[in-house]
Amino acid sequence: MREYVSKIKDLHKIDIEKLAKNLNAVIKDSNLDISTSIAKNSKKNILDGVPPALRPSTLRQRRVGASSFPGHKPSATTETRPLLYSKRLFDSIKGVEEGLEIMEYGPMHNDGPQTGTKGTIPQRKFIAEVQDNKEDLEKIESALVKRMEKAMRK
């Protein structure tokens, strides 16, 4: 309760117009925090192995370096986790001020089955949401409040 009273007493130091003027910077910095968290947790999801598991036929294709996507010519691998064949998708995932940066085919894998040259590739939901990681969410919320408070102070 004491903290609440203290905050009310500090209201005279707040300048809403100043916040409005600095709001774009506050949002830009917060977007970067959010997208960086989503990128980190999306990569963790891939490393943890996104269901469904790869079919035996897909694993055989990987061992010889074949692909069901036109123009995709990866090297042979023994990697058994989905979405890590060439690591191009994994390495492309980054948080930026504008949002999540990812190879154009990433959302296709995440959002639904798609047809490859050798059959249907199942949906693999790997793109995280900000609320998936409570610790990150608390840090983001705290940083946002601090940025807003700083932007409003005279």
JSON list of C-alpha atoms in Angstrom, two decimals:
[
{"chain": "A", "resi": 1, "resn": "MET", "atom": "CA", "xyz": [0.00, 0.00, 0.00]},
{"chain": "A", "resi": 2, "resn": "ARG", "atom": "CA", "xyz": [2.85, 2.35, 0.85]},
{"chain": "A", "resi": 3, "resn": "GLU", "atom": "CA", "xyz": [4.32, 1.91, -2.66]},
{"chain": "A", "resi": 4, "resn": "TYR", "atom": "CA", "xyz": [0.95, 2.82, -4.20]},
{"chain": "A", "resi": 5, "resn": "VAL", "atom": "CA", "xyz": [0.69, 6.00, -2.10]},
{"chain": "A", "resi": 6, "resn": "SER", "atom": "CA", "xyz": [4.25, 6.88, -3.07]},
{"chain": "A", "resi": 7, "resn": "LYS", "atom": "CA", "xyz": [3.38, 6.51, -6.75]},
{"chain": "A", "resi": 8, "resn": "ILE", "atom": "CA", "xyz": [0.33, 8.76, -6.37]},
{"chain": "A", "resi": 9, "resn": "LYS", "atom": "CA", "xyz": [2.47, 11.45, -4.74]},
{"chain": "A", "resi": 10, "resn": "ASP", "atom": "CA", "xyz": [4.84, 11.25, -7.72]},
{"chain": "A", "resi": 11, "resn": "LEU", "atom": "CA", "xyz": [2.05, 11.93, -10.25]},
{"chain": "A", "resi": 12, "resn": "HIS", "atom": "CA", "xyz": [2.93, 15.60, -10.34]},
{"chain": "A", "resi": 13, "resn": "LYS", "atom": "CA", "xyz": [6.25, 14.62, -11.95]},
{"chain": "A", "resi": 14, "resn": "ILE", "atom": "CA", "xyz": [4.58, 12.86, -14.87]},
{"chain": "A", "resi": 15, "resn": "ASP", "atom": "CA", "xyz": [4.24, 14.55, -18.25]},
{"chain": "A", "resi": 16, "resn": "ILE", "atom": "CA", "xyz": [1.85, 12.66, -20.55]},
{"chain": "A", "resi": 17, "resn": "GLU", "atom": "CA", "xyz": [2.78, 14.85, -23.51]},
{"chain": "A", "resi": 18, "resn": "LYS", "atom": "CA", "xyz": [6.40, 13.88, -23.06]},
{"chain": "A", "resi": 19, "resn": "LEU", "atom": "CA", "xyz": [5.38, 10.22, -23.06]},
{"chain": "A", "resi": 20, "resn": "ALA", "atom": "CA", "xyz": [3.38, 10.75, -26.24]},
{"chain": "A", "resi": 21, "resn": "LYS", "atom": "CA", "xyz": [6.39, 12.39, -27.89]},
{"chain": "A", "resi": 22, "resn": "ASN", "atom": "CA", "xyz": [8.68, 9.49, -26.85]},
{"chain": "A", "resi": 23, "resn": "LEU", "atom": "CA", "xyz": [6.17, 6.68, -27.32]},
{"chain": "A", "resi": 24, "resn": "ASN", "atom": "CA", "xyz": [7.62, 5.48, -30.65]},
{"chain": "A", "resi": 25, "resn": "ALA", "atom": "CA", "xyz": [11.03, 4.96, -29.04]},
{"chain": "A", "resi": 26, "resn": "VAL", "atom": "CA", "xyz": [9.45, 3.13, -26.08]},
{"chain": "A", "resi": 27, "resn": "ILE", "atom": "CA", "xyz": [7.53, 0.85, -28.46]},
{"chain": "A", "resi": 28, "resn": "LYS", "atom": "CA", "xyz": [10.56, 0.26, -30.69]},
{"chain": "A", "resi": 29, "resn": "ASP", "atom": "CA", "xyz": [12.73, -0.80, -27.74]},
{"chain": "A", "resi": 30, "resn": "SER", "atom": "CA", "xyz": [9.94, -2.99, -26.36]},
{"chain": "A", "resi": 31, "resn": "ASN", "atom": "CA", "xyz": [9.37, -4.64, -29.75]},
{"chain": "A", "resi": 32, "resn": "LEU", "atom": "CA", "xyz": [13.03, -5.62, -29.80]},
{"chain": "A", "resi": 33, "resn": "ASP", "atom": "CA", "xyz": [12.74, -7.15, -26.33]},
{"chain": "A", "resi": 34, "resn": "ILE", "atom": "CA", "xyz": [9.62, -9.08, -27.32]},
{"chain": "A", "resi": 35, "resn": "SER", "atom": "CA", "xyz": [10.92, -10.32, -30.68]},
{"chain": "A", "resi": 36, "resn": "THR", "atom": "CA", "xyz": [14.28, -11.32, -29.16]},
{"chain": "A", "resi": 37, "resn": "SER", "atom": "CA", "xyz": [12.46, -13.41, -26.55]},
{"chain": "A", "resi": 38, "resn": "ILE", "atom": "CA", "xyz": [10.26, -15.02, -29.19]},
{"chain": "A", "resi": 39, "resn": "ALA", "atom": "CA", "xyz": [13.32, -15.80, -31.36]},
{"chain": "A", "resi": 40, "resn": "LYS", "atom": "CA", "xyz": [15.21, -17.33, -28.42]},
{"chain": "A", "resi": 41, "resn": "ASN", "atom": "CA", "xyz": [12.26, -19.48, -27.39]},
{"chain": "A", "resi": 42, "resn": "SER", "atom": "CA", "xyz": [11.46, -20.50, -30.99]},
{"chain": "A", "resi": 43, "resn": "LYS", "atom": "CA", "xyz": [15.04, -21.75, -31.38]},
{"chain": "A", "resi": 44, "resn": "LYS", "atom": "CA", "xyz": [14.70, -23.61, -28.07]},
{"chain": "A", "resi": 45, "resn": "ASN", "atom": "CA", "xyz": [11.52, -25.26, -29.36]},
{"chain": "A", "resi": 46, "resn": "ILE", "atom": "CA", "xyz": [13.37, -26.47, -32.46]},
{"chain": "A", "resi": 47, "resn": "LEU", "atom": "CA", "xyz": [16.34, -27.76, -30.45]},
{"chain": "A", "resi": 48, "resn": "ASP", "atom": "CA", "xyz": [13.97, -29.58, -28.08]},
{"chain": "A", "resi": 49, "resn": "GLY", "atom": "CA", "xyz": [12.44, -31.35, -31.09]},
{"chain": "A", "resi": 50, "resn": "VAL", "atom": "CA", "xyz": [9.13, -30.25, -32.57]},
{"chain": "A", "resi": 51, "resn": "PRO", "atom": "CA", "xyz": [6.50, -32.96, -33.02]},
{"chain": "A", "resi": 52, "resn": "PRO", "atom": "CA", "xyz": [5.68, -34.92, -35.00]},
{"chain": "A", "resi": 53, "resn": "ALA", "atom": "CA", "xyz": [8.93, -36.86, -35.28]},
{"chain": "A", "resi": 54, "resn": "LEU", "atom": "CA", "xyz": [10.42, -37.36, -38.73]},
{"chain": "A", "resi": 55, "resn": "ARG", "atom": "CA", "xyz": [9.30, -40.41, -40.67]},
{"chain": "A", "resi": 56, "resn": "PRO", "atom": "CA", "xyz": [11.83, -43.17, -41.37]},
{"chain": "A", "resi": 57, "resn": "SER", "atom": "CA", "xyz": [11.69, -42.26, -45.08]},
{"chain": "A", "resi": 58, "resn": "THR", "atom": "CA", "xyz": [12.64, -38.64, -44.26]},
{"chain": "A", "resi": 59, "resn": "LEU", "atom": "CA", "xyz": [15.54, -39.79, -42.09]},
{"chain": "A", "resi": 60, "resn": "ARG", "atom": "CA", "xyz": [16.78, -41.97, -44.98]},
{"chain": "A", "resi": 61, "resn": "GLN", "atom": "CA", "xyz": [16.55, -38.97, -47.33]},
{"chain": "A", "resi": 62, "resn": "ARG", "atom": "CA", "xyz": [18.54, -36.83, -44.89]},
{"chain": "A", "resi": 63, "resn": "ARG", "atom": "CA", "xyz": [21.32, -39.40, -44.66]},
{"chain": "A", "resi": 64, "resn": "VAL", "atom": "CA", "xyz": [21.85, -39.11, -48.43]},
{"chain": "A", "resi": 65, "resn": "GLY", "atom": "CA", "xyz": [21.30, -35.34, -48.66]},
{"chain": "A", "resi": 66, "resn": "ALA", "atom": "CA", "xyz": [17.96, -35.43, -50.51]},
{"chain": "A", "resi": 67, "resn": "SER", "atom": "CA", "xyz": [15.12, -32.95, -49.96]},
{"chain": "A", "resi": 68, "resn": "SER", "atom": "CA", "xyz": [11.40, -32.77, -50.70]},
{"chain": "A", "resi": 69, "resn": "PHE", "atom": "CA", "xyz": [11.63, -29.03, -51.48]},
{"chain": "A", "resi": 70, "resn": "PRO", "atom": "CA", "xyz": [12.49, -27.86, -55.01]},
{"chain": "A", "resi": 71, "resn": "GLY", "atom": "CA", "xyz": [15.84, -26.08, -55.13]},
{"chain": "A", "resi": 72, "resn": "HIS", "atom": "CA", "xyz": [16.86, -27.21, -51.63]},
{"chain": "A", "resi": 73, "resn": "LYS", "atom": "CA", "xyz": [20.16, -29.09, -51.83]},
{"chain": "A", "resi": 74, "resn": "PRO", "atom": "CA", "xyz": [21.35, -29.75, -48.27]},
{"chain": "A", "resi": 75, "resn": "SER", "atom": "CA", "xyz": [24.30, -31.87, -47.26]},
{"chain": "A", "resi": 76, "resn": "ALA", "atom": "CA", "xyz": [23.81, -35.38, -45.93]},
{"chain": "A", "resi": 77, "resn": "THR", "atom": "CA", "xyz": [23.24, -35.48, -42.18]},
{"chain": "A", "resi": 78, "resn": "THR", "atom": "CA", "xyz": [22.33, -37.75, -39.30]},
{"chain": "A", "resi": 79, "resn": "GLU", "atom": "CA", "xyz": [20.32, -34.97, -37.61]},
{"chain": "A", "resi": 80, "resn": "THR", "atom": "CA", "xyz": [16.98, -36.49, -36.56]},
{"chain": "A", "resi": 81, "resn": "ARG", "atom": "CA", "xyz": [15.17, -33.41, -35.21]},
{"chain": "A", "resi": 82, "resn": "PRO", "atom": "CA", "xyz": [12.66, -31.70, -37.50]},
{"chain": "A", "resi": 83, "resn": "LEU", "atom": "CA", "xyz": [13.51, -28.23, -38.87]},
{"chain": "A", "resi": 84, "resn": "LEU", "atom": "CA", "xyz": [17.27, -28.67, -38.41]},
{"chain": "A", "resi": 85, "resn": "TYR", "atom": "CA", "xyz": [18.24, -30.30, -41.69]},
{"chain": "A", "resi": 86, "resn": "SER", "atom": "CA", "xyz": [20.33, -27.48, -43.14]},
{"chain": "A", "resi": 87, "resn": "LYS", "atom": "CA", "xyz": [20.07, -25.11, -40.12]},
{"chain": "A", "resi": 88, "resn": "ARG", "atom": "CA", "xyz": [19.15, -22.30, -42.54]},
{"chain": "A", "resi": 89, "resn": "LEU", "atom": "CA", "xyz": [15.76, -21.84, -40.89]},
{"chain": "A", "resi": 90, "resn": "PHE", "atom": "CA", "xyz": [17.20, -22.08, -37.37]},
{"chain": "A", "resi": 91, "resn": "ASP", "atom": "CA", "xyz": [20.01, -19.62, -38.10]},
{"chain": "A", "resi": 92, "resn": "SER", "atom": "CA", "xyz": [17.60, -17.13, -39.71]},
{"chain": "A", "resi": 93, "resn": "ILE", "atom": "CA", "xyz": [15.47, -16.67, -36.58]},
{"chain": "A", "resi": 94, "resn": "LYS", "atom": "CA", "xyz": [16.26, -13.29, -35.03]},
{"chain": "A", "resi": 95, "resn": "GLY", "atom": "CA", "xyz": [14.48, -10.67, -32.99]},
{"chain": "A", "resi": 96, "resn": "VAL", "atom": "CA", "xyz": [14.54, -7.23, -34.64]},
{"chain": "A", "resi": 97, "resn": "GLU", "atom": "CA", "xyz": [12.78, -3.95, -33.91]},
{"chain": "A", "resi": 98, "resn": "GLU", "atom": "CA", "xyz": [10.18, -4.65, -36.60]},
{"chain": "A", "resi": 99, "resn": "GLY", "atom": "CA", "xyz": [9.36, -8.12, -35.21]},
{"chain": "A", "resi": 100, "resn": "LEU", "atom": "CA", "xyz": [10.58, -11.65, -35.82]},
{"chain": "A", "resi": 101, "resn": "GLU", "atom": "CA", "xyz": [12.99, -12.16, -38.72]},
{"chain": "A", "resi": 102, "resn": "ILE", "atom": "CA", "xyz": [12.77, -15.65, -40.20]},
{"chain": "A", "resi": 103, "resn": "MET", "atom": "CA", "xyz": [13.19, -17.41, -43.55]},
{"chain": "A", "resi": 104, "resn": "GLU", "atom": "CA", "xyz": [10.01, -17.10, -45.62]},
{"chain": "A", "resi": 105, "resn": "TYR", "atom": "CA", "xyz": [9.24, -20.83, -45.34]},
{"chain": "A", "resi": 106, "resn": "GLY", "atom": "CA", "xyz": [9.35, -20.79, -41.51]},
{"chain": "A", "resi": 107, "resn": "PRO", "atom": "CA", "xyz": [5.74, -19.68, -41.03]},
{"chain": "A", "resi": 108, "resn": "MET", "atom": "CA", "xyz": [4.66, -22.31, -43.59]},
{"chain": "A", "resi": 109, "resn": "HIS", "atom": "CA", "xyz": [6.14, -25.07, -41.41]},
{"chain": "A", "resi": 110, "resn": "ASN", "atom": "CA", "xyz": [4.60, -23.51, -38.31]},
{"chain": "A", "resi": 111, "resn": "ASP", "atom": "CA", "xyz": [1.12, -22.83, -39.69]},
{"chain": "A", "resi": 112, "resn": "GLY", "atom": "CA", "xyz": [0.12, -25.99, -41.43]},
{"chain": "A", "resi": 113, "resn": "PRO", "atom": "CA", "xyz": [0.78, -28.95, -43.60]},
{"chain": "A", "resi": 114, "resn": "GLN", "atom": "CA", "xyz": [2.32, -28.28, -46.96]},
{"chain": "A", "resi": 115, "resn": "THR", "atom": "CA", "xyz": [2.96, -30.39, -50.01]},
{"chain": "A", "resi": 116, "resn": "GLY", "atom": "CA", "xyz": [6.53, -31.22, -50.93]},
{"chain": "A", "resi": 117, "resn": "THR", "atom": "CA", "xyz": [7.72, -33.05, -54.01]},
{"chain": "A", "resi": 118, "resn": "LYS", "atom": "CA", "xyz": [7.57, -36.37, -52.15]},
{"chain": "A", "resi": 119, "resn": "GLY", "atom": "CA", "xyz": [4.41, -35.95, -50.04]},
{"chain": "A", "resi": 120, "resn": "THR", "atom": "CA", "xyz": [2.82, -33.86, -47.32]},
{"chain": "A", "resi": 121, "resn": "ILE", "atom": "CA", "xyz": [5.00, -32.18, -44.72]},
{"chain": "A", "resi": 122, "resn": "PRO", "atom": "CA", "xyz": [3.13, -31.94, -41.40]},
{"chain": "A", "resi": 123, "resn": "GLN", "atom": "CA", "xyz": [2.59, -28.81, -39.36]},
{"chain": "A", "resi": 124, "resn": "ARG", "atom": "CA", "xyz": [5.28, -28.23, -36.73]},
{"chain": "A", "resi": 125, "resn": "LYS", "atom": "CA", "xyz": [4.39, -25.39, -34.37]},
{"chain": "A", "resi": 126, "resn": "PHE", "atom": "CA", "xyz": [7.74, -24.01, -33.27]},
{"chain": "A", "resi": 127, "resn": "ILE", "atom": "CA", "xyz": [7.26, -20.22, -33.26]},
{"chain": "A", "resi": 128, "resn": "ALA", "atom": "CA", "xyz": [7.00, -19.22, -29.62]},
{"chain": "A", "resi": 129, "resn": "GLU", "atom": "CA", "xyz": [4.69, -16.66, -28.09]},
{"chain": "A", "resi": 130, "resn": "VAL", "atom": "CA", "xyz": [5.87, -14.04, -25.63]},
{"chain": "A", "resi": 131, "resn": "GLN", "atom": "CA", "xyz": [3.82, -15.58, -22.80]},
{"chain": "A", "resi": 132, "resn": "ASP", "atom": "CA", "xyz": [5.52, -18.98, -23.25]},
{"chain": "A", "resi": 133, "resn": "ASN", "atom": "CA", "xyz": [8.42, -17.89, -21.05]},
{"chain": "A", "resi": 134, "resn": "LYS", "atom": "CA", "xyz": [7.16, -16.30, -17.82]},
{"chain": "A", "resi": 135, "resn": "GLU", "atom": "CA", "xyz": [10.65, -15.10, -16.80]},
{"chain": "A", "resi": 136, "resn": "ASP", "atom": "CA", "xyz": [11.16, -13.30, -20.13]},
{"chain": "A", "resi": 137, "resn": "LEU", "atom": "CA", "xyz": [7.64, -11.86, -19.94]},
{"chain": "A", "resi": 138, "resn": "GLU", "atom": "CA", "xyz": [8.30, -10.40, -16.48]},
{"chain": "A", "resi": 139, "resn": "LYS", "atom": "CA", "xyz": [11.55, -8.83, -17.70]},
{"chain": "A", "resi": 140, "resn": "ILE", "atom": "CA", "xyz": [9.82, -7.36, -20.76]},
{"chain": "A", "resi": 141, "resn": "GLU", "atom": "CA", "xyz": [6.98, -5.94, -18.67]},
{"chain": "A", "resi": 142, "resn": "SER", "atom": "CA", "xyz": [9.41, -4.47, -16.14]},
{"chain": "A", "resi": 143, "resn": "ALA", "atom": "CA", "xyz": [11.54, -2.88, -18.86]},
{"chain": "A", "resi": 144, "resn": "LEU", "atom": "CA", "xyz": [8.43, -1.44, -20.53]},
{"chain": "A", "resi": 145, "resn": "VAL", "atom": "CA", "xyz": [7.25, 0.16, -17.29]},
{"chain": "A", "resi": 146, "resn": "LYS", "atom": "CA", "xyz": [10.73, 1.63, -16.69]},
{"chain": "A", "resi": 147, "resn": "ARG", "atom": "CA", "xyz": [10.86, 3.03, -20.23]},
{"chain": "A", "resi": 148, "resn": "MET", "atom": "CA", "xyz": [7.42, 4.58, -19.87]},
{"chain": "A", "resi": 149, "resn": "GLU", "atom": "CA", "xyz": [8.27, 6.07, -16.48]},
{"chain": "A", "resi": 150, "resn": "LYS", "atom": "CA", "xyz": [11.49, 7.51, -17.86]},
{"chain": "A", "resi": 151, "resn": "ALA", "atom": "CA", "xyz": [9.69, 8.92, -20.89]},
{"chain": "A", "resi": 152, "resn": "MET", "atom": "CA", "xyz": [7.07, 10.62, -18.67]},
{"chain": "A", "resi": 153, "resn": "ARG", "atom": "CA", "xyz": [9.41, 12.21, -16.13]},
{"chain": "A", "resi": 154, "resn": "LYS", "atom": "CA", "xyz": [10.11, 15.91, -16.42]}
]
